[in-house]
Amino acid sequence: MNFNLIRFIQAAVSNGAPLLFGTSGEILTEKSGNLNLGVEGLMFMGGAFGLAGVYYYDKAAGDSVSVVTATIIALLCAFAAGCLGSLIYSFLTISLRANQNVTGLALTIFGTGVGQFVGEYMRTTSAGSGGFISVSNTLKEGFIASPFPKAMQGIPVIGPLLFSHNFFVYLGIAIALFLSWFMGKTRKGLYLRAVGESPATADAAGISVEKYKYLATVIGGGISAIGGVVYTMTIAGTVWMRDGLSGEGWIAVALVIFCLWRPINAIWGSVLFGGLMLLYLWLPVPFIPSQIYKVVQYMVTTVVLIIVSMRQKRENQPPASLGSAYFREER
Amino acid sequence: MNKKDKAPLIRIAKRSKSVLSPAKVWAIRIASLVIAIIIGGIIFAALGANPFSAYGLILSSSFAKATGRRQVFKLMIPLLGTALALAPCFKMRYWNIGGEGQITMGAMAASYFALFWVDRLPAPVLLLVMCLAGALFGGIWAAIPAVFRARWGTNETLFTLMLNYIAIGIVAWLQGGPWEGKPGSQLIPQFKDKALLPRVMGVHCGWIIVAVLVVVMYVYLNYTKHGYEISVLGESENTARYAGMDVAKVTVRTAFLSGAICGIVGFMLASGTNGSLQSTIANGAGFTAITITWLSQLNPFAMVAISLMMAVLSKGSGNVQTTYGIPASISGIITGIILMSMLACEFFVNYQVFFRRGKEEGR
């Protein structure tokens, strides 16, 4: 039983990458005061549409297939699917003031259905695949390869820890860093937080509440959906698995709480959660059953939630208007 | 908002209660349902299936034969039961989305007696004990976040959500460990006949419990002191406090009640539907019920209709898959569209929309 810490961290990072996207997107959404419980559905949609885009591109391009183009197609398809899904959510909750919890759940039901449907449809309609779709090996390997040169990956310890991950990991970190800078350091970010904390105050200050809520929710949904395609492209090995994605979206919602609504925390938080999800395989302790390992992340999140509410530190609280619709007439 | 002398293109105002008659309100809701069904029909047509025969198949597979009807009722019982359970919480504006976990915990407690006390108790007592244990555990599982909410204001939406997964994890552990039947099977053995709910008219008698609950919940919410306290607290916590109500007590009591009913649903699933316990025993009922409760406007009788519709859709879609080769996940898509369309229509019930050039004769 030799536990290789460096290889474990590598596995944790790539397992956490979908969560990093899901969580970053949901943080952006929640900061505007919208609790979108549809992340699960969005990730399913992203995963299925991203895979569909890559699959049909791969078929059309044949031997001249390029990993860069495929990656861009995957990201765009997933992002567009996520934007579309969360646009429905935004229209219902922001313009029509429907209840956010219920709308989010409806989006989860809808999105999971759409994702499963697209996945199944591709599987059953693609001829000669034997009910199993997958893309060419060039792409498969391209998606999980590190963008850094071999020499850098070869550096002991630092190489595998910093330079050996797939492209999506670095993209996720870049998005999280950008969001962190955007929310913390820019005026627009300040406005966004104001909308999430107290829409009435923001409105009085001349900030367009609807615009900020729409943009944050739609873009956030798009980012979350990329998490789905990252899962199918890297962890699932470009194969559509019926229940592969189930639960990822909910873990992302949990991770948002764990990160205290800060994108920068999502970077290490996703590695931690990604690791916790794998720990039962890597470090089995005889007297701790694997099923209990699997709920550790939820327990930790619950404890964080309780402690945060007990300590009442203002900077750690959920956005004050989280979950409630805003209607100017009701101020 | 661009120029001050221009009125906005669309102006929205809240309707006062008197504007729409109940008949009109229901007309709007039914219209939205029809629109959703038409959209679903367009999807069927786009996939190469005749929408009329596809919907016809969904209905006929659910109602034409006794086996179909039984399956629909089996699917409907947990949905309706959980929807009823969540109603008091939602009326209190307390977002219990932990129905899934409360069902699972209730099922677990009931299964404990079914597995280990089956030889020690006579059948009626055993079933009663199982039911009470389910109610107690489901209730406690729901009361935990309520206590934290009442004392420290912990966000109950997120807390109950997390508890779902913890409950499922605990049962998964029991399933693969202490309660495992055949070693390596990862399954809990089937209950003995004594621990199974008796059947009435072909379906386990849980439907009688749920049917009674529909009426009881209607009375509880509308004609009792508790129901009144819940609705005051839901409207305004401060009003409730000024009126001398013990907010913490009402919150925890209501959450416990809600969880207890979920727990009973769990007991019915374990003892009636499955005859055993699995970690996936709730199978999404806790989540689907949230949408049912909300769409029915907390009216128990409307819940009966909506949960029936959900059950028919999920039963019928399986037949659509075998007949037309359309994946059964189409039911998720259609359910989603129906839910969203009905959520959207509430806006037109509650608000009035004026267009800039339209005649503004609204009150």
XYZ file of C-alpha atoms in Angstrom, chain A residues 30 35 37 85 88-89 91-92 95-99 101-103 105-114 116-118 120-121 124 203 208 210 242 247 250 253-255 257 261 289-292 295 297-299 301-302 305-306 309-310 312 318 322-323 327-330, chain B residues 1 12-14 43 46-47 90 93 95 97 148 152-155 157-159 161-163 165-170 172-177 186 287-288 290-291 294-295 321 325-337 339-341 343-348 351:
130
model
C -25.135 33.854 -6.456
C -29.578 31.023 -6.128
C -30.093 25.272 -8.158
C -30.305 27.186 -19.943
C -34.506 30.552 -19.256
C -33.857 30.603 -15.519
C -36.168 35.173 -17.593
C -38.376 33.235 -15.190
C -38.384 39.189 -15.367
C -41.275 36.988 -14.289
C -40.242 36.796 -10.609
C -40.802 33.086 -10.271
C -39.529 31.363 -7.162
C -35.631 27.343 -5.753
C -38.436 25.886 -7.807
C -37.168 27.357 -11.069
C -35.052 22.560 -9.721
C -37.140 22.769 -12.878
C -33.965 23.692 -14.744
C -32.207 20.689 -13.215
C -35.008 18.373 -14.336
C -35.058 19.964 -17.778
C -31.285 20.149 -18.231
C -30.664 16.612 -17.041
C -33.367 15.475 -19.443
C -31.870 17.421 -22.348
C -29.380 12.578 -21.255
C -31.497 12.904 -24.346
C -28.726 14.340 -26.515
C -28.653 8.860 -25.800
C -29.710 10.230 -29.166
C -28.528 5.394 -30.840
C -31.431 50.478 -7.641
C -29.577 48.593 -13.324
C -32.026 43.610 -13.922
C -25.546 7.863 -18.464
C -24.120 14.722 -8.505
C -24.828 19.521 -6.487
C -23.375 24.088 -5.127
C -21.922 22.721 -1.892
C -18.482 23.964 -2.820
C -20.759 27.531 0.407
C -18.636 32.825 -2.080
C -16.069 2.530 4.971
C -15.794 4.077 1.515
C -19.401 5.301 1.527
C -18.670 7.438 4.557
C -20.076 12.147 2.316
C -17.371 16.780 1.627
C -21.028 17.343 2.456
C -20.348 17.116 6.175
C -19.686 21.945 3.926
C -22.462 21.689 6.505
C -22.243 26.680 6.830
C -23.061 26.380 10.530
C -23.796 31.552 10.492
C -22.736 31.347 14.142
C -21.738 36.263 11.967
C -24.104 34.582 1.840
C -29.856 35.416 -2.078
C -32.980 33.603 -3.194
C -39.607 44.121 -7.556
C -39.239 47.854 -7.342
C -42.868 48.416 -6.409
C -42.505 46.287 -3.307
C -35.250 54.197 -19.233
C -45.536 46.131 -14.865
C -47.856 46.603 -11.950
C -48.981 44.264 -9.255
C -40.556 18.203 -30.022
C -39.401 17.067 -34.760
C -38.200 13.649 -33.672
C -43.287 26.452 2.130
C -41.351 30.511 3.682
C -37.279 26.237 2.096
C -35.421 21.049 0.027
C -29.942 26.131 13.528
C -28.428 31.315 14.342
C -30.199 32.070 11.085
C -28.314 29.366 9.210
C -29.480 29.190 5.595
C -32.000 25.845 1.801
C -28.333 24.947 1.674
C -28.363 23.039 4.985
C -29.649 20.205 0.632
C -26.426 18.970 2.248
C -28.313 16.698 4.650
C -26.449 13.607 0.601
C -25.372 12.744 4.111
C -28.535 10.664 4.586
C -28.014 8.909 1.264
C -24.381 8.256 2.208
C -25.375 6.714 5.546
C -25.206 3.504 1.171
C -22.856 2.562 3.981
C -25.461 0.363 5.695
C -26.227 -1.223 2.348
C -22.633 -2.191 1.676
C -21.692 -2.869 5.285
C -24.173 -4.599 -1.776
C -36.947 17.201 -5.454
C -39.879 16.643 -7.778
C -40.887 20.676 -4.343
C -42.072 21.678 -7.779
C -45.149 25.128 -5.412
C -47.159 24.745 -8.601
C -38.958 4.760 -25.733
C -37.082 4.687 -30.084
C -37.125 8.126 -28.471
C -34.988 8.052 -25.293
C -37.063 8.013 -22.104
C -35.225 11.114 -20.920
C -37.786 12.971 -23.044
C -39.974 12.886 -19.922
C -37.447 15.102 -18.135
C -37.576 17.574 -21.001
C -41.371 17.676 -21.124
C -41.694 17.835 -17.346
C -39.190 20.693 -17.334
C -41.116 22.570 -19.996
C -42.876 23.282 -14.884
C -41.291 26.342 -16.450
C -44.412 27.251 -18.347
C -43.986 28.992 -13.236
C -44.107 31.657 -15.912
C -47.899 31.848 -15.890
C -47.976 32.801 -12.200
C -46.492 36.090 -13.277
C -49.554 36.856 -15.353
C -48.935 41.094 -12.244
